[in-house]
mmCIF file of N, CA and C in Angstrom:
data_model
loop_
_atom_site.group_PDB
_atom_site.id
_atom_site.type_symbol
_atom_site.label_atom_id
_atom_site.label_comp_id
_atom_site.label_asym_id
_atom_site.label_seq_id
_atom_site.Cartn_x
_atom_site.Cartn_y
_atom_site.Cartn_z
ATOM 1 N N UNK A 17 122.212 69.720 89.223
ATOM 2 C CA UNK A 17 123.285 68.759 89.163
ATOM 3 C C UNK A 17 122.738 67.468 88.557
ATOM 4 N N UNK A 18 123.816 66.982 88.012
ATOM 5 C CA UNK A 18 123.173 65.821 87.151
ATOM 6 C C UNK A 18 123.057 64.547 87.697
ATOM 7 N N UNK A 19 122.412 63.241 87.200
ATOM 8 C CA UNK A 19 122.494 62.152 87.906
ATOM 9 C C UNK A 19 124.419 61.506 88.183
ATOM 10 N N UNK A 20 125.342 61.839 86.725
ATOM 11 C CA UNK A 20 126.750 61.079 86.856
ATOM 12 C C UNK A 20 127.544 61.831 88.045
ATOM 13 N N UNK A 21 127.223 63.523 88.405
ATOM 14 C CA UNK A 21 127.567 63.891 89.215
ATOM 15 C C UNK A 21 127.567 63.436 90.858
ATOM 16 N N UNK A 22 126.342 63.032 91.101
ATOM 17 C CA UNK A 22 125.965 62.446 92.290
ATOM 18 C C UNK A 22 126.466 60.983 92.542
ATOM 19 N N UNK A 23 126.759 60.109 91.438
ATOM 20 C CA UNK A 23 127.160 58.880 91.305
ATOM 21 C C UNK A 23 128.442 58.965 91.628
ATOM 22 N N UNK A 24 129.362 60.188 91.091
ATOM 23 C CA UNK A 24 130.733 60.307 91.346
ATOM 24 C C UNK A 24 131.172 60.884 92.727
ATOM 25 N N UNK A 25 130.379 61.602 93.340
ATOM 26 C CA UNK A 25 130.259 62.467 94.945
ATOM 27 C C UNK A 25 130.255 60.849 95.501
ATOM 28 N N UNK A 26 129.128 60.299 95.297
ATOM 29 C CA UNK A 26 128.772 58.560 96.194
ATOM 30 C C UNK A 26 130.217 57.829 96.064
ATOM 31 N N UNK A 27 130.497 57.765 95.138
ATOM 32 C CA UNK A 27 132.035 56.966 95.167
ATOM 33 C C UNK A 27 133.337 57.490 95.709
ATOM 34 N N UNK A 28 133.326 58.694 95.489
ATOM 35 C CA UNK A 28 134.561 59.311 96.021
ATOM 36 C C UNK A 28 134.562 59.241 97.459
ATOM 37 N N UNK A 29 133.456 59.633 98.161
ATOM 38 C CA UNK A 29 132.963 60.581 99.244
ATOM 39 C C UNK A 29 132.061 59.479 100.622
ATOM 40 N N UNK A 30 131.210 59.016 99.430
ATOM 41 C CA UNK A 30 130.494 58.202 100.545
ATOM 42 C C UNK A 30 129.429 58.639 100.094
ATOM 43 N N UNK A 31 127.865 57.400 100.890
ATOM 44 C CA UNK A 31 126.902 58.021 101.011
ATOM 45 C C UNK A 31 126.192 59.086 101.953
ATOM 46 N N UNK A 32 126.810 59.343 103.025
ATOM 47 C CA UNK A 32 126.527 60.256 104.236
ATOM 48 C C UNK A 32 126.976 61.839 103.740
ATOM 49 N N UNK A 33 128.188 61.800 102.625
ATOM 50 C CA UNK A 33 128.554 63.092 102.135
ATOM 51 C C UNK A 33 127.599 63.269 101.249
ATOM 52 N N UNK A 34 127.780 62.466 100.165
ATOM 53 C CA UNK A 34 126.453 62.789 99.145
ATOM 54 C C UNK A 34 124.985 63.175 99.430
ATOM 55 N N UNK A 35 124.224 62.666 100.948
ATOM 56 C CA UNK A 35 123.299 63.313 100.803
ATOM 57 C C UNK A 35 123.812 64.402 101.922
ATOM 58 N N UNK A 36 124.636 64.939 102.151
ATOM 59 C CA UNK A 36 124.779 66.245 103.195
ATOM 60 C C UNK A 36 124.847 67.249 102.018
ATOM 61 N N UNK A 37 125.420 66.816 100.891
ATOM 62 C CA UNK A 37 125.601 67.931 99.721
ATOM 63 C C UNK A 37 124.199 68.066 99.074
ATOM 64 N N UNK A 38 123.668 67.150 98.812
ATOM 65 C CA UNK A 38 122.383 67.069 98.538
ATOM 66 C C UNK A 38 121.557 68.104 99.087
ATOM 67 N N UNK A 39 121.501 67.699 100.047
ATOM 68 C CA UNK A 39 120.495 68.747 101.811
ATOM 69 C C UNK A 39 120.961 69.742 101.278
ATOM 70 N N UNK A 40 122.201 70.359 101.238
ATOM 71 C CA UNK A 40 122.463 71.584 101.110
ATOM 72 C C UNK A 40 122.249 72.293 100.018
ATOM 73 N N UNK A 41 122.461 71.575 98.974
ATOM 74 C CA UNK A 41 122.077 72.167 97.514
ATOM 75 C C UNK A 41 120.766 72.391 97.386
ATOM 76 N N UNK A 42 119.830 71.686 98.016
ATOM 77 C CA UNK A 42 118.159 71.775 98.229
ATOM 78 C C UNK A 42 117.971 73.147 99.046
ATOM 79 N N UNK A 43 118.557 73.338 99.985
ATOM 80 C CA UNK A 43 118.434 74.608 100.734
ATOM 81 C C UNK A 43 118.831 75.792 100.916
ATOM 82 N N UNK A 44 119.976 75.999 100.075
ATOM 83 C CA UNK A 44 120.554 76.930 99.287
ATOM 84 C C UNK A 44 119.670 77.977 99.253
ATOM 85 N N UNK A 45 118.963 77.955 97.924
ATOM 86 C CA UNK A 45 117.571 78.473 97.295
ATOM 87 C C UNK A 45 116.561 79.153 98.563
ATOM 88 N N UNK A 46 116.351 78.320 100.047
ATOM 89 C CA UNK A 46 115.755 78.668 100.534
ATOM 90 C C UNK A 46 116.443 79.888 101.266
ATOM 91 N N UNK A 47 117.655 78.955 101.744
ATOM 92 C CA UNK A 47 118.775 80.492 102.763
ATOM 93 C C UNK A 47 118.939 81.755 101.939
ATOM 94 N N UNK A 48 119.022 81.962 100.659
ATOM 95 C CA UNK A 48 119.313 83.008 99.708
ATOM 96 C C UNK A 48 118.021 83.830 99.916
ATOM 97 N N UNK A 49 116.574 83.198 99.847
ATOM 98 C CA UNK A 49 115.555 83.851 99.961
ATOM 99 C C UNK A 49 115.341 84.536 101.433
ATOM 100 N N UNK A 50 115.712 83.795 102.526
ATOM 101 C CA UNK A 50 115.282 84.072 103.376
ATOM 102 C C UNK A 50 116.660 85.577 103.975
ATOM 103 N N UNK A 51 117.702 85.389 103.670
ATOM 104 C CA UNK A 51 118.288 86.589 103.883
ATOM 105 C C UNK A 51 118.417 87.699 102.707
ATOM 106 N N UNK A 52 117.544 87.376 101.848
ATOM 107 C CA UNK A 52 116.727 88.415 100.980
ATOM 108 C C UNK A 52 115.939 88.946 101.482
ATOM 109 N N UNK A 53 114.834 88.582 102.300
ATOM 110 C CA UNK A 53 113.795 89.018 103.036
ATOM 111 C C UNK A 53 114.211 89.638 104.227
ATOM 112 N N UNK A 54 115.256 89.089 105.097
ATOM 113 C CA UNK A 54 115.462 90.216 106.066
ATOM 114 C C UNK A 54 116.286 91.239 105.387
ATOM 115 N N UNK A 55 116.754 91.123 104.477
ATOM 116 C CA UNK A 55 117.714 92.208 103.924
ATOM 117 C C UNK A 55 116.801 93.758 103.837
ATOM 118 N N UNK A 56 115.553 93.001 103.224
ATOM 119 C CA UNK A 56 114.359 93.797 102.521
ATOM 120 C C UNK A 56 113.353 94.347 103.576
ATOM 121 N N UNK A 57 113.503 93.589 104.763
ATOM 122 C CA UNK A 57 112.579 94.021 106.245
ATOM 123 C C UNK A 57 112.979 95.357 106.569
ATOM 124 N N UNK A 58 111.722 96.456 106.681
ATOM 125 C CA UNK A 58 111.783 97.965 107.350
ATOM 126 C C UNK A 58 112.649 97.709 108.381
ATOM 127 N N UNK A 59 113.869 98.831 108.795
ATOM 128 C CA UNK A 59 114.187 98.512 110.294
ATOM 129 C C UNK A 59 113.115 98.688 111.379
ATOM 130 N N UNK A 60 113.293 97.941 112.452
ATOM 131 C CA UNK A 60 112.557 98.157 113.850
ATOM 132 C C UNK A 60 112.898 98.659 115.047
ATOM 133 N N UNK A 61 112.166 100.115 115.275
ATOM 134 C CA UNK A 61 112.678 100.847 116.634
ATOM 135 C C UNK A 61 113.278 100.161 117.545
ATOM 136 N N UNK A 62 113.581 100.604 118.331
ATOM 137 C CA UNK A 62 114.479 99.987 119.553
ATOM 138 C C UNK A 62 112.874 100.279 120.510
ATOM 139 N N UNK A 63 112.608 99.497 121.076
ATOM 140 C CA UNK A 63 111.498 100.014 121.893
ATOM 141 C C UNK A 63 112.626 99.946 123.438
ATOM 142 N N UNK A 64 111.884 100.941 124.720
ATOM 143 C CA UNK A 64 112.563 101.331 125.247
ATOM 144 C C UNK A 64 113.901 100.048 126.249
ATOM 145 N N UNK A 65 112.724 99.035 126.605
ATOM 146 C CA UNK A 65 113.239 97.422 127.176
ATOM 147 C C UNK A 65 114.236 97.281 126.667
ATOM 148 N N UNK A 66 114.902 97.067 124.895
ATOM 149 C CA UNK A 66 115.371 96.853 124.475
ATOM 150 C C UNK A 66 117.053 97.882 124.875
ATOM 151 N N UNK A 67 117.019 98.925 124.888
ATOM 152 C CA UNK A 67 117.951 100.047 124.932
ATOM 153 C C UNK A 67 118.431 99.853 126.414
ATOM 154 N N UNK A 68 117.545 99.723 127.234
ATOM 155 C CA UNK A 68 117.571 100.069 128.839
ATOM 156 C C UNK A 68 117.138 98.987 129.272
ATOM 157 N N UNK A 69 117.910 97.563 129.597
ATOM 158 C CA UNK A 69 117.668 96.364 130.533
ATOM 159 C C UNK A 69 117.135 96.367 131.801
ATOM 160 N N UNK A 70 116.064 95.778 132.274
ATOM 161 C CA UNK A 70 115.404 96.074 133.613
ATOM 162 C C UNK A 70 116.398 95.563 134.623
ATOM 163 N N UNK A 71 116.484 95.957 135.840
ATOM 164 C CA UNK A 71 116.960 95.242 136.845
ATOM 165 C C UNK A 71 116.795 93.876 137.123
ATOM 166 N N UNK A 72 116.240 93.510 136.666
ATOM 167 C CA UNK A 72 115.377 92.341 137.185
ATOM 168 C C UNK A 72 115.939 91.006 136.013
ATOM 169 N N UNK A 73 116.483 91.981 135.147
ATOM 170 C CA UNK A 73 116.909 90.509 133.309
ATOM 171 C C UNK A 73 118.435 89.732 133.947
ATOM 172 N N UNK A 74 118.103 88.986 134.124
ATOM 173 C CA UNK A 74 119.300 87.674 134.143
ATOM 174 C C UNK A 74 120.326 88.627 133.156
ATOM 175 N N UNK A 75 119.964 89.113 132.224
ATOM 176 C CA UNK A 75 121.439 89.759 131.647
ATOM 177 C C UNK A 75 122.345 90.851 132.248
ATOM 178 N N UNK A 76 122.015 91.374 133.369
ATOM 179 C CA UNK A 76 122.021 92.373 133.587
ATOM 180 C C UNK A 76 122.846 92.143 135.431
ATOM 181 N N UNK A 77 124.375 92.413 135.021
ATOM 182 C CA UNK A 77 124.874 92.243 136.257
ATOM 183 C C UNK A 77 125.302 93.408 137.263
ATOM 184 N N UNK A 78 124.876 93.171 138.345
ATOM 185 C CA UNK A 78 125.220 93.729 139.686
ATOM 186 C C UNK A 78 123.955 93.762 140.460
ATOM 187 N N UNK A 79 124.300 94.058 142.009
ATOM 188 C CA UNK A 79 122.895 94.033 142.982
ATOM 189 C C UNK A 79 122.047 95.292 142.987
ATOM 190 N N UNK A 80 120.907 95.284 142.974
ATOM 191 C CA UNK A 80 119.767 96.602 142.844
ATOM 192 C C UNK A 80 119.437 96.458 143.382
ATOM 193 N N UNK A 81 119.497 95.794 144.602
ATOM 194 C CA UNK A 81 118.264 95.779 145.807
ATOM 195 C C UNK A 81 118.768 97.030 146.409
#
């Protein structure tokens, strides 16, 4: 994006919008990569914890005693 672009975002918008668009246009690039990479990650077994919640996990409602 060019410098008249950002000059025109600042006037319309404000300076608090202009750099939130900013931030975001900077990080873009990174979010695209990074759900490239999990896209591209081997799946991972379920190990058994995962499938079958212990008695004992705060997630996990009713009494087992």
């Amino acid at each position: 994006m060019n410098a008249d672009l950002w000059i025109q975002v600042m006037s319309d918008h404000g300076i608090s919008a202009a750099i939130a668009f900013y931030l975001l246009h900077r990080m873009e690039k990174k979010l695209d990569m990074l759900i490239y990479t999990v896209h591209q990650a081997p799946p991972r077994p379920a190990s058994s914890s995962e499938t079958h919640p212990s008695p004992s996990s705060p997630f996990v409602k009713g009494d087992f005693s």
